[in-house]
Structure formats: C-alpha cells, structure tokens
XYZ file of C-alpha atoms in Angstrom:
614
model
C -10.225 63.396 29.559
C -7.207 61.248 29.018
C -6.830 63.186 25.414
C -6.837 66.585 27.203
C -4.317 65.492 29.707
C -1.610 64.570 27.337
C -2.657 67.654 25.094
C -1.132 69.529 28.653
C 1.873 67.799 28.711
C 3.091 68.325 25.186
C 2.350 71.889 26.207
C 4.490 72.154 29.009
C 7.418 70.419 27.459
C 7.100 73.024 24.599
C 7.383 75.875 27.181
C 10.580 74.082 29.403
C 12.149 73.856 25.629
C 11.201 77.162 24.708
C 12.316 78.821 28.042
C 16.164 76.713 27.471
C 16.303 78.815 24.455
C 15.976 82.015 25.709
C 18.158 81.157 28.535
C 20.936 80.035 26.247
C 19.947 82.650 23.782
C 23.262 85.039 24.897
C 25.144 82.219 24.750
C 24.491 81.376 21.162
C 23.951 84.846 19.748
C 27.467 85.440 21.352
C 28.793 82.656 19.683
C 27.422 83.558 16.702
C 28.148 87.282 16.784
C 31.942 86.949 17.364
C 33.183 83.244 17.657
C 36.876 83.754 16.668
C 36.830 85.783 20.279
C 34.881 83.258 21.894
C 37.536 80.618 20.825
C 40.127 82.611 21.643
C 38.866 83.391 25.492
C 37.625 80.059 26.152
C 38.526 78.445 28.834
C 39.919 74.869 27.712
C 41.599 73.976 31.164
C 38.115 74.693 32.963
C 35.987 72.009 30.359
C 38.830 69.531 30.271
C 38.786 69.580 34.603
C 34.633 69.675 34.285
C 34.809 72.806 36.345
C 32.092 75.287 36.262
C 32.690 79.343 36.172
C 32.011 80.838 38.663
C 31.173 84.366 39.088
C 34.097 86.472 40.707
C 31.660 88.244 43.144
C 30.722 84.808 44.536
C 34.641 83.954 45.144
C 35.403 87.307 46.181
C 32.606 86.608 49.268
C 33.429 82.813 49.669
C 36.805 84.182 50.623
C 35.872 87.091 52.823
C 33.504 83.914 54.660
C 36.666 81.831 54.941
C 38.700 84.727 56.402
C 36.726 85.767 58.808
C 35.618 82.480 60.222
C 38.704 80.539 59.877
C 42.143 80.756 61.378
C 45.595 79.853 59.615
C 47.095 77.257 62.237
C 50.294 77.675 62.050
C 52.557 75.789 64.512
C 54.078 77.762 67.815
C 51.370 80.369 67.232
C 49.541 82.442 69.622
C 46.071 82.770 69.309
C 43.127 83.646 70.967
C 40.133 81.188 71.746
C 36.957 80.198 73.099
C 36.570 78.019 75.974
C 33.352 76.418 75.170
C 32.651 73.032 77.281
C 34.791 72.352 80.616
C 35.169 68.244 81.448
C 36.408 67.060 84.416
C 40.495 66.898 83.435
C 40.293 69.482 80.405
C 38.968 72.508 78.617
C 37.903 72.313 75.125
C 39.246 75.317 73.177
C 37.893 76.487 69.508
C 40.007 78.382 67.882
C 38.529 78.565 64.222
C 40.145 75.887 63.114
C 39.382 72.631 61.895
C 38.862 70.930 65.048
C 38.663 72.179 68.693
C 42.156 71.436 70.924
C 42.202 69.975 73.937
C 43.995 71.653 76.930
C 44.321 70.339 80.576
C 42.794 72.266 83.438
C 46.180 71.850 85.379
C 47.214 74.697 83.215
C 44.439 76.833 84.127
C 45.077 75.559 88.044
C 46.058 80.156 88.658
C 42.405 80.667 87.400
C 39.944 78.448 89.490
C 37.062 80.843 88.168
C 37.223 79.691 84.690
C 34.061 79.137 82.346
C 32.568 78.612 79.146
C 32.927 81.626 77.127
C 35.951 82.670 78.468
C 38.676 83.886 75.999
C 41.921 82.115 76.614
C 45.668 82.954 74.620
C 47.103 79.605 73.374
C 49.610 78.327 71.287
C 49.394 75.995 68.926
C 51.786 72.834 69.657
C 50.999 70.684 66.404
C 48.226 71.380 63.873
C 46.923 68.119 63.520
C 48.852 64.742 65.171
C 48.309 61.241 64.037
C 44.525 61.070 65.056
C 44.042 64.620 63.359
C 43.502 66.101 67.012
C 44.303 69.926 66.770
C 47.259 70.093 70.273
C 47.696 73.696 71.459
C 48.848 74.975 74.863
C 47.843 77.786 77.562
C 51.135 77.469 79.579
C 53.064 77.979 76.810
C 51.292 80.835 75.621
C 51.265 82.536 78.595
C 55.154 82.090 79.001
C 55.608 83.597 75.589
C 53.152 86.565 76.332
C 54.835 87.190 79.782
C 58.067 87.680 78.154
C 56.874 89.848 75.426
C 55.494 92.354 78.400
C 58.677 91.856 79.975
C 60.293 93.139 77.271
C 58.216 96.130 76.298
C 58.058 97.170 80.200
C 61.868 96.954 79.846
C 62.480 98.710 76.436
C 59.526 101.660 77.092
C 60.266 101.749 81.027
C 56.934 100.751 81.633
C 55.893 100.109 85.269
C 54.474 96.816 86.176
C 52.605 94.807 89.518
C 54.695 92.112 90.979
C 53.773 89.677 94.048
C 56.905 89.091 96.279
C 56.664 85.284 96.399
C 59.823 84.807 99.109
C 62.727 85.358 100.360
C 66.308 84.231 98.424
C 69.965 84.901 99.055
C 70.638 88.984 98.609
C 67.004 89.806 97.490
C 63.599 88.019 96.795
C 61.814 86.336 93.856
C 58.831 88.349 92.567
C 56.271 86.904 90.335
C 55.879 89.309 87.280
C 53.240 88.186 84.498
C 54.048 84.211 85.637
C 57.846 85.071 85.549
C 60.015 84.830 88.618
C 61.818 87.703 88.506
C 64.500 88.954 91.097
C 64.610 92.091 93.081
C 67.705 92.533 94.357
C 67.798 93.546 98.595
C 69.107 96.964 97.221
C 66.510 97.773 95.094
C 63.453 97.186 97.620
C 63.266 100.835 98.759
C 66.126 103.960 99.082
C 66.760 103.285 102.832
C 68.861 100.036 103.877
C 65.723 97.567 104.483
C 66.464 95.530 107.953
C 63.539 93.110 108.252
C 63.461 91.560 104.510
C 60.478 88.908 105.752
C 57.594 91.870 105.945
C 57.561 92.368 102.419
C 56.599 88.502 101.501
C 53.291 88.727 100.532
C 52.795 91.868 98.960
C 51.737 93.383 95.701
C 54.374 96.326 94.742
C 55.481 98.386 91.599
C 58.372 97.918 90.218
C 60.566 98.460 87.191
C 61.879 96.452 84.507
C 66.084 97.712 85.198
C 67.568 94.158 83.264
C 66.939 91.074 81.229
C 69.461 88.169 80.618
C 68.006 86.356 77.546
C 70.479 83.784 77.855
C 69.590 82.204 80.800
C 65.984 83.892 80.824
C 66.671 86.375 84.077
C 64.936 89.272 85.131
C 65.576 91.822 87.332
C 63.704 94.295 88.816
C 63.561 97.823 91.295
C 61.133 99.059 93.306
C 63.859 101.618 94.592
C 63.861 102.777 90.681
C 60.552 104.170 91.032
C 61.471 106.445 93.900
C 64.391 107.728 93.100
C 63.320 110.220 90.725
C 61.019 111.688 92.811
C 63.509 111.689 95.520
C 66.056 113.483 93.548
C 64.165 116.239 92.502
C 62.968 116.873 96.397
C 66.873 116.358 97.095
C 67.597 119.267 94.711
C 64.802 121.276 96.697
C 65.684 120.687 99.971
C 69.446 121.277 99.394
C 68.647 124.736 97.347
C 66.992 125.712 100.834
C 70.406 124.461 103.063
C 72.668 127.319 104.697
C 76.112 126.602 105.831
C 75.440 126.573 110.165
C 71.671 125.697 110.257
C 70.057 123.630 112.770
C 67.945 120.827 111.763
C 65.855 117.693 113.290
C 66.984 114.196 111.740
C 66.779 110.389 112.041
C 69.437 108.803 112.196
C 69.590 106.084 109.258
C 72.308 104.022 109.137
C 75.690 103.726 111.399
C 79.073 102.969 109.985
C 82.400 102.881 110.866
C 83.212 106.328 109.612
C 80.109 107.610 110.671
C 76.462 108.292 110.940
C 73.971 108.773 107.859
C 70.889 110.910 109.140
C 67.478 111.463 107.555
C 66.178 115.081 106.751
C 62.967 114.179 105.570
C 63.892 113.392 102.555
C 67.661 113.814 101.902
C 71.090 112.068 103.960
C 73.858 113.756 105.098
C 76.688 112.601 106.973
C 78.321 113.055 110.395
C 81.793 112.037 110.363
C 83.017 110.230 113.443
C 85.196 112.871 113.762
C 82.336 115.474 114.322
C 80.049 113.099 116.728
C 82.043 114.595 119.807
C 84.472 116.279 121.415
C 85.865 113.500 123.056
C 88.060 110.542 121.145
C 85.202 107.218 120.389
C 86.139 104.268 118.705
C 82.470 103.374 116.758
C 79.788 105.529 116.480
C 77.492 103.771 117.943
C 79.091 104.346 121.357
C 76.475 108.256 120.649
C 74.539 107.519 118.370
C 71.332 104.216 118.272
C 69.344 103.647 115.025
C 65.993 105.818 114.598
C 67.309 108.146 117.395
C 65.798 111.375 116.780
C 68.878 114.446 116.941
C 69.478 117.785 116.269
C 72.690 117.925 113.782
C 74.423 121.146 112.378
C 74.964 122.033 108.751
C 78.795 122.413 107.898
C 79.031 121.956 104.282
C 77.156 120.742 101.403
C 77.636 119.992 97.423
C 74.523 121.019 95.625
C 75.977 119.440 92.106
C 76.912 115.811 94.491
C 74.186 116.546 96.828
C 76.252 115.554 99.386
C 75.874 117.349 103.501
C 78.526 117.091 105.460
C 76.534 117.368 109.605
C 78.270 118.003 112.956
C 76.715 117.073 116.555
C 79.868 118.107 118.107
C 79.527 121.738 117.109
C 75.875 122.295 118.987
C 78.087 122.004 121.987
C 80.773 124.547 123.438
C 84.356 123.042 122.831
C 85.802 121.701 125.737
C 89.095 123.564 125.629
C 86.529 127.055 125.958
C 85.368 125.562 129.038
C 88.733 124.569 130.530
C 90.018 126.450 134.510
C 91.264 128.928 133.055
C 93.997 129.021 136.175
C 95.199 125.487 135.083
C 99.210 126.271 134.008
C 102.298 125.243 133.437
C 103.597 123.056 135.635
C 100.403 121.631 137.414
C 99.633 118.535 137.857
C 96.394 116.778 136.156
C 94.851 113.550 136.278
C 93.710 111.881 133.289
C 92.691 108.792 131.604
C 95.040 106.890 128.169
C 92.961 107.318 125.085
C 95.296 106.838 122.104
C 99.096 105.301 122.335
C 101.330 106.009 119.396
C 104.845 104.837 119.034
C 105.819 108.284 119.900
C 103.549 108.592 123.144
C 100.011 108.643 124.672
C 97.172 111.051 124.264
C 95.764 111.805 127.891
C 92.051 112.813 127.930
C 92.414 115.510 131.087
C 89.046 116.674 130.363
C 86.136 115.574 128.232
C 87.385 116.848 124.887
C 90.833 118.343 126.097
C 93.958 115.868 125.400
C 97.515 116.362 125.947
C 100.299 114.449 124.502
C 102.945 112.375 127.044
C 106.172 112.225 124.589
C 107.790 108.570 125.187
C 110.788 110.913 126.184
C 108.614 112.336 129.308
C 107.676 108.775 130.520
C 110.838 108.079 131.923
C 114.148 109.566 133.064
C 116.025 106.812 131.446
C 118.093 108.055 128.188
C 117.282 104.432 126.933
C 114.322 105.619 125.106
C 111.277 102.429 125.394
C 107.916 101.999 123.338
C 105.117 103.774 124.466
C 103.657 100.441 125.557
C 106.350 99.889 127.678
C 104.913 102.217 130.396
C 101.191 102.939 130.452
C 97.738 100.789 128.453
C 94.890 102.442 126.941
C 92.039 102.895 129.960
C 94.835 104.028 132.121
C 94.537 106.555 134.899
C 97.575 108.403 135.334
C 99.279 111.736 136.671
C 100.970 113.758 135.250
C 102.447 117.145 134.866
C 102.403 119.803 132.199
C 105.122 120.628 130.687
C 103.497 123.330 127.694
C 99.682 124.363 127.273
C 98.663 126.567 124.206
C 95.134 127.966 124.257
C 94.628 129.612 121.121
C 96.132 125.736 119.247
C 94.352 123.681 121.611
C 97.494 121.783 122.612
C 99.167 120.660 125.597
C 102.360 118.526 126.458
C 102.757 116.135 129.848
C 105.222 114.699 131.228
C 105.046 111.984 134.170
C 109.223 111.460 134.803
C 108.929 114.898 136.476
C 106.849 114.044 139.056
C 109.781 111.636 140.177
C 113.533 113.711 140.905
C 116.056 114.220 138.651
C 118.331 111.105 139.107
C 121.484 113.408 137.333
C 120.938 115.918 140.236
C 123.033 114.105 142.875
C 125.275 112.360 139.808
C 128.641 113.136 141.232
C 128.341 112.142 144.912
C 126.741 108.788 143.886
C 129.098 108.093 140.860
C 132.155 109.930 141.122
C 135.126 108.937 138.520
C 136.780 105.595 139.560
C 133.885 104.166 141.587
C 132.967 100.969 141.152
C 128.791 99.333 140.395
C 127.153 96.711 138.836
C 124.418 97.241 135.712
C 122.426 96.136 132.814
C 123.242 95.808 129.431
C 120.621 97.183 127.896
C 121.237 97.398 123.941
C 124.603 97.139 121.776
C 125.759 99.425 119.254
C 128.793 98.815 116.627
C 131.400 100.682 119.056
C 129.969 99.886 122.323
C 127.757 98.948 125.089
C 124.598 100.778 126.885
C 124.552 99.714 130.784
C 121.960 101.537 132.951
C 122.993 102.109 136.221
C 119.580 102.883 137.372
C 116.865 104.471 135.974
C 117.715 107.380 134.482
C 121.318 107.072 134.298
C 122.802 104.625 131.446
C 126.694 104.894 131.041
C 128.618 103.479 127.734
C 131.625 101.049 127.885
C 133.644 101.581 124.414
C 134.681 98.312 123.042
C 137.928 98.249 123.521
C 137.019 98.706 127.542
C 135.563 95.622 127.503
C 138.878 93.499 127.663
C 142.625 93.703 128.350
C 143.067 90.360 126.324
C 140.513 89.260 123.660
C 139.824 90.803 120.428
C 136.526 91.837 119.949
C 135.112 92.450 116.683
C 131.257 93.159 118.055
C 130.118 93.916 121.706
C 127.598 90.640 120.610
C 130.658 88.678 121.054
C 131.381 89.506 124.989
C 127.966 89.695 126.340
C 124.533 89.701 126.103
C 121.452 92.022 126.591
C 120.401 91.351 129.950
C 123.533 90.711 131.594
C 124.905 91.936 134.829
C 128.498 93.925 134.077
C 130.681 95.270 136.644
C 131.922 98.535 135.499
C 134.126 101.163 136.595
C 133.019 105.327 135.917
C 135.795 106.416 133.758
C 134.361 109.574 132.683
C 131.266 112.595 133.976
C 129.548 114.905 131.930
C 127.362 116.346 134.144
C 126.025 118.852 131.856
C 125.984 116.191 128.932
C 124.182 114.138 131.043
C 126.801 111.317 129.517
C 128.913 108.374 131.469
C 131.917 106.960 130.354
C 132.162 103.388 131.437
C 135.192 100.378 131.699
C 134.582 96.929 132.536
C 138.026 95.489 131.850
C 139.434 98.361 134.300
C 138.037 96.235 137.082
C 140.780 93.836 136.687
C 144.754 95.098 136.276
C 146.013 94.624 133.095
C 147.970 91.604 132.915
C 150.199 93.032 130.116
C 151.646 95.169 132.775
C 153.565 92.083 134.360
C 154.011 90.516 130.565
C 155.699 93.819 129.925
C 158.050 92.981 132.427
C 158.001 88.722 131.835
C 158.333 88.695 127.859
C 160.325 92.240 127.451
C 162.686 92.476 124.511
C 165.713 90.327 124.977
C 164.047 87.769 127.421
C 164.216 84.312 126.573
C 161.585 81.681 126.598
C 161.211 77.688 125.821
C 157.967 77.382 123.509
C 156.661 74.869 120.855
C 155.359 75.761 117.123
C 151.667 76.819 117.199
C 151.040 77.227 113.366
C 153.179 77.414 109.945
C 151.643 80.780 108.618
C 152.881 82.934 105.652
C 156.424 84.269 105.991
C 156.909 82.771 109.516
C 155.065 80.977 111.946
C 153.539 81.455 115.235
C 154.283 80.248 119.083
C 151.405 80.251 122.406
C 153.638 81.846 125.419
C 150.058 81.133 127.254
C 146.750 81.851 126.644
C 147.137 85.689 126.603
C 150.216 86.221 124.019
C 150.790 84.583 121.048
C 154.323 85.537 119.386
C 154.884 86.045 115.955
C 158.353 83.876 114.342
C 159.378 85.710 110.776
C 160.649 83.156 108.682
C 163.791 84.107 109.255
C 164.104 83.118 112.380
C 163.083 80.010 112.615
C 166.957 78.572 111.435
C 168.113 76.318 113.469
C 171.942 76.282 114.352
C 172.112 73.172 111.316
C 170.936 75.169 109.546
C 167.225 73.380 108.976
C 164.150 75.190 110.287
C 161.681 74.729 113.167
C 158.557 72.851 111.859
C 155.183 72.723 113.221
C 155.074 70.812 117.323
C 159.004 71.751 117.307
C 159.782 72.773 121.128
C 162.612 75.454 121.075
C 164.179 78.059 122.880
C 162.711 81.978 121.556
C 163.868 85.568 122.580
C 161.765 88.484 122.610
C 163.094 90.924 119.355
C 159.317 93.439 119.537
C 157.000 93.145 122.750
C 154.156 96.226 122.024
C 151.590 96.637 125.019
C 149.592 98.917 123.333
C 148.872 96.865 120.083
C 149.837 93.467 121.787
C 152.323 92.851 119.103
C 155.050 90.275 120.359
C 157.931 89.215 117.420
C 160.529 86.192 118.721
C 163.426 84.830 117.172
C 165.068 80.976 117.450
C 168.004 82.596 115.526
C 169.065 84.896 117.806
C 170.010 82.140 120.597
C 172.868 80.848 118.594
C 174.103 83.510 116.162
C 175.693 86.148 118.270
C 175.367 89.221 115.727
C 171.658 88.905 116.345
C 172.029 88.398 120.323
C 174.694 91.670 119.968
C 171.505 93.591 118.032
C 168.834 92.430 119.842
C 170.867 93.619 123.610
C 170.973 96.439 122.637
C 167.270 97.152 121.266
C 166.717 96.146 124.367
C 168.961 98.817 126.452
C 167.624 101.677 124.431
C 163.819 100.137 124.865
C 164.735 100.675 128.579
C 166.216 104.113 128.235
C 163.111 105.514 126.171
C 161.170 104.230 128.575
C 162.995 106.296 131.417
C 162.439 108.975 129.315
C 159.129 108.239 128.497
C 159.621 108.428 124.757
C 156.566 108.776 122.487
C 154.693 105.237 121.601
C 155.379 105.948 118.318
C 158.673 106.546 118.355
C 159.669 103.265 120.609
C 157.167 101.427 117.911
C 159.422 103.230 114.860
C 163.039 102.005 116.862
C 161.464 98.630 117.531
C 160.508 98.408 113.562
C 163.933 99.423 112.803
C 165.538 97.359 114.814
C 163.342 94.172 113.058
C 163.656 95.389 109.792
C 167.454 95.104 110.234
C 167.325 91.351 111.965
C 165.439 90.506 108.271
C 168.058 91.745 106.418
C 165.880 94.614 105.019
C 168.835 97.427 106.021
C-alpha cells in the first residue's frame, strides 16, 4: 500500500514537470528559433525593476476602471457628488476620490430637505490637508456656479427668476441664483411705480442688462422684458392714430409741463398749455392721477412715437362764446392772472384775457412797474380800449375810468402860478416833479438856483422831496410843463448888478493865490476874480494871501456870474481913467439894450487892454 502510494506521487510530479514544459515550450522554441531578436527586444529595464509584463488589453481596462470610477482632484474645482450619510453638524460628500470630504450643514441651511443620495456641486478647497482629510465646499461652489449663469443669462440675454428680498435706496435687492442683484426703481415695470413695498416678496422675471466684475455687481430689469412687446403694440396703435380723434385715457403721471395719459398701451402728452382755456399754474389744479378723460389727438411722430393730446380743444373756445355786443369802450370786470413788467393780463371771461399796458394804469407820465398798481388775484375794472375777434386780443385800460387831469390844465396851472410837488426821478439836465397825478412838470437845471453851481440835480435835492415851483411854460397839446424853482425867489444878482457894477469900489481880503491871479469873497454869493496884474500894490509889492485891500469892479457879468476886480486901479489913474469909462459905455449899452454878447465882447476888450494885451 505504502509502495503504491509513492509510485502516485512520482507520477504526479512527472506530469506538473511535464505540463511546465509545454507551458514554457513558446518561450524556448522562440528563443531558440530567433534569439538575436529576442535579445534585441528584451526588456532589460523590466527584469532589472522585477516587473512582470503585462498584457496591454489588461492596462488598457485597468485604466478605463480608474477613469470611470475615480476623479482628478484638482484644487478650486467644481464637481459633482454624492451625499451619502448626514450627522448632526455635517454632510459627508463622495466625490470619487480618495477619501469622502466633509461639508457643514450650515451651508446647506437654503435646503432643509436634504438627504442621502442627493447630488450636491462642490468645490474642492484642498486635496488632502495635514490629516489627509479631502476639504471641499458647497458655498463656494454655488457662488462660482451662480456667477457663471449670471454671465451666460447676460451674454445670451437669457431670462432668469429672481425673489425681491427688500427694499434699498433707488431700487431693491433681488436674489438671483444666491446673488444679490439690484433692480433699479426704473426698471421694475414701464409705468412710474408709486408703492415700491408691494413688490417685496415676490418671484419676477427679469433680465440680465449689466455686470461690474470689479466689485461683483449685478443689475437687472424687469421693465426690459416688456418693452419689446410694448414697442411693437406702440407701433400698432400709433399706425391706427388720426390727427383730431377722440380717445378714452388714464392719466399716468403729472408734471410741471404737463400730463402723460395712458391709451392702453401707448403715452401721449397734454401740454399745460392745452389742459384749458383758462391760464393754470400746475396741472394738477385739472387733472388727479388715474382720472379717467377723454383727450384729443393733435399730432403724433410715428418714427419718435411721440402724441402730442389736447383737453382744451373738446371744448368751444371761450372767445366763440363771448357777448357778442361787448365793444369798445365798455367797461368789464375781471380778475389779475399774469403781471409782466409791461402790464397785467385780465381774465374777463374764462379763457378770454386782455392786456392792461402799465401806460393805461395811470394818468401819470411817470411811467411805474406793473406791481406798483394791481397783485395777481385782483378784481378790477376796467375799460376797453381795442378788441379784435378774429386775433383773439383785447387791450384795457383802468386810468380812463378816472378824468383826464390835462383837461382843465390851464385854469388850474396857468403860466406864473405858483404849487408845491414831488420830485419824483432825476435825469442829467433836470428834475421830474408831479404836481398831481397825472401831471409831472420838469425844472431844467439851471432853474434850480440863482446862485450855486450845479453839476447834477443829485446835488440840490432828493427823490422824495417837497419843491416849490413856479409854471414857466404849457403845452397843452404836448401834454408837457415847464417848471422853475429858483423863480420863486428874485434874483439877487439883480441888486449885485447894481451893488458891484463896473467901477464900484469895495474893501475885501485875499481868498486864494490861484494861477495868473488870485481870488476875493465879496459874500457868499460872488466871488471876484484878481488877474495877476492887479494885485500891485502902490510899492510896488503884491497882495498876498489874508491881505485886506481896497478892489474896483473892471467885468461884473449877470448872466455867466463872471466878476473881474482890480487893486491897481485905486492908485494908478490911467487904469481909474479906463475903467470910468467902461463903465459909462456899460451904462449906455444898457439904455440901449445892447446884445449880451456884445457888452460881454466891450467888457473883454476893455480887460484885455488893463493886461496890457492891446
């Protein structure tokens, strides 16, 4: 038994030995066949390394395993993975890789419903920190997923679902894929949007319309989405308008200028102008927000699509409907619109206005602002004065209802009469004093004074004052008064005509040392003129300034008060013998009332010669 066991051995260990040939059989015969090519091919870096072939179909499926079940975890990657247990703080994510990552549930705090199973984006933080833990992150991902849809909605004009968190300054903040985004107050819809708080809270469509990468803004428009649609029913409804049709509209929004108004669909605009007949300082005074009105077609750009509406024009203008026995010269009542510089615009009926020229306010030729005489809300009378049908215009006046203060002029300020008025303004060569109102007189300048030398009326009185004047001058037809003031007084050169004539002698004192002479104060009225000749003493010396000496009168000129003296011709008797008898033939011309200018010519003479200049 034992010799037939071991006889079965020996035969299987001839068989194993056998069977190694035939497996290595290929080997060997290849070897054998061609062994300069089997050295050549053989792979010397494989036996040195103790690596084994392998058979290329085996790596070609090894690798197709590996790519299929295996991720490449690259850092600040997105990738998609498996949620697949849920603790109490986190969510443990597999992602292919090595090792699962680890990812709070405070970033999955928007998604209360989540599970194992779920597929979740995240991005992988780190690929393997110091303990080898694999760190991604859901927030992250989702930031850098939100943006990438913001971006595509943006560059494709894609429209995208928004929830309108709240209200900010000039808009609100909508939440687009987890990115506050900002819709500007203009943008929420085509109409002007009054009650911004009733829009928190919703879900809406909007577009993408900008993106700030810089500092990571977004804007968006609702408005954008309608606006298309609204232009092409724009084009429709204006290719249907006719100049003078009636429609039904809403109105939408009240300025200034005027009143936008809703056609269902397109605005037009009613210019204040056109709201009514009547003169209205705001729109609103017609017109209320929402009101419901009937408006009138009077122009419209099909290219602009702009309307240009009337609400005036559905009513019948008020100058149609005015008496048509109302002429010139009756009197109306009305109320002060408008006051210009010029005038005020009475309203005498709704819609008719006629125009008081400042002019017509008053009978005074002292024309006054318009202000000066009536405020706007004023009731007034008045009378007119022109009314034209066919150009809708008409002229007041109110003085005429008053008399004509000129029509009695002459009885009440005849020539050489004496009164007392008002300076009312200056001009360069005179003074404006109103008598009463109505009647305003001018005093020339040089009938202000007999005595002083005035350059400016400024200088003699001011506006305001109380002047008594005397009527020099009527032009009744002119309507113009020629006043005096200084003709209320004599003229005290009369009497110095007589006092300082030519030859008279006088004791004064030297005023002032002036070129080629000097001058002497006879009193307050008439200072006398010394040539330099004349002041010689009989010694020869000359008068100096605060000298006291004895003068005679050489020139005395009442018309340009011009008086010349002489110290010289007290002691040196050719000049007494010259200046006697300028003096008799002053007297003589005078008799026979000579010419001013010739006296003035004899009197020159007669200096010129005292000077030595003959």
């Amino acid at each position: 038994m034992a010799e037939e066991n071991k006889n079965t051995e020996q035969d299987l260990e001839v068989q194993d030995v056998a069977g190694m040939a035939t497996e290595s059989q290929p080997e060997v015969e290849k070897q054998q066949v061609n062994p300069e090519k089997f050295l050549k091919e053989f792979n010397w870096h494989n036996y040195e390394e103790g690596i084994d072939p392998i058979d290329d179909d085996k790596l070609e499926e090894f690798e197709k395993l590996v790519e299929e079940n295996f991720v490449d975890t690259l850092d600040d990657e997105v990738v998609t993975g498996k949620v697949i247990n849920i603790t109490d703080r986190d969510a443990i994510i597999d992602i292919n890789a090595k090792s699962e990552g680890v990812i709070s549930l405070n970033e999955f705090r928007y998604n209360p419903d989540l599970k194992v199973g779920d597929d979740v984006e995240v991005l992988i933080d780190v690929r393997e920190d110091a303990t080898g833990q694999l760190i991604l992150s859901h927030r992250k991902a989702r930031v850098i997923k939100a943006w990438e849809r913001v971006n595509k909605a943006h560059d494709e004009s894609l429209v995208v679902n928004g929830f309108i968190k709240c209200r900010t300054k000039g808009g609100m903040i909508v939440d687009v894929f987890g990115i506050e985004a900002f819709l500007p107050g203009s943008q929420i819809d085509v109409k002007p949007i009054r009650d911004y708080d009733a829009y928190v809270g919703k879900n809406m469509e909007f577009k993408v319309v900008k993106i700030n990468h810089e500092f990571k803004n977004v804007v968006v428009s609702h408005k954008a989405l309608i606006e298309a649609d609204i232009e092409e029913q724009k084009k429709e409804i204006i290719g249907q308008l006719e100049k003078g049709q009636v429609l039904e509209g809403t109105v939408k929004n009240i300025t200034s200028y005027g009143v936008f108004v809703d056609l269902g669909g397109v605005d037009g605009l009613v210019h204040i102008t056109d709201l009514s007949w009547s003169r209205i300082n705001h729109p609103n005074e017609i017109v209320e927000l929402d009101q419901k009105l009937n408006v009138v077609i009077l122009d419209f750009d099909e290219s602009k699509s702009r309307i240009q509406l009337g609400l005036k024009q559905l009513s019948q203008h008020p100058w149609d409907a005015l008496d048509e026995n109302l002429k010139v010269g009756d009197k109306v009542k009305g109320k002060v619109v408008v006051i210009a510089d010029y005038g005020a615009f009475i309203e005498v009926a709704e819609g008719v206005e006629g125009l008081i020229h400042v002019s017509e306010m008053s009978w005074s030729t002292h024309l006054r602002s318009a202000q000066d005489f009536v405020n706007v809300g004023d009731e007034v009378e008045a009378q007119i004065l022109t009314l034209d049908r066919e150009d809708r215009k008409m002229s007041l006046g109110i003085k005429q209802l008053t008399p004509d203060p000129w029509t009695d002029i002459t009885s009440k300020y005849p020539v050489g009469s004496k009164h007392t008025g008002i300076v009312r303004n200056f001009t360069n060569f005179g003074v404006f004093v109103e008598l009463e109102e109505g009647i305003d007189g001018l005093i020339y300048i040089s009938d202000l004074s007999w005595t002083k030398k005035i350059k400016h009326p400024s200088e003699f009185c001011n506006v305001g004052d109380k002047l008594e004047v005397v009527v020099l001058e009527l032009d009744v037809e002119g309507r113009k008064l020629s006043l005096g003031h200084k003709q209320i007084e004599d003229n005290p050169w009369d009497k110095y005509e007589e006092d300082y004539g030519v030859g008279t002698t006088h004791t004064a004192e030297i005023a002032e040392i002036v070129d080629k002479g000097a001058t002497i104060d006879f009193n307050e009225d008439i200072t006398a003129f010394v040539p330099q000749r004349h002041l010689e003493k009989e010694d020869g010396n000359k008068l100096k300034k605060g000298e006291k000496a004895e003068f005679q009168i050489i020139e005395f000129n009442k018309e340009f008060k011009r008086v010349v003296a002489s110290h010289t011709a007290i002691h040196k008797e050719e000049e007494q013998k010259i200046v006697k008898q300028a003096a008799k033939k002053a007297a003589a011309q005078n008799q026979e009332k000579t010419t001013i200018g010739d006296v003035n010519a004899d009197l020159q003479a007669l200096k010129d010669k005292m000077e030595g200049k003959n």
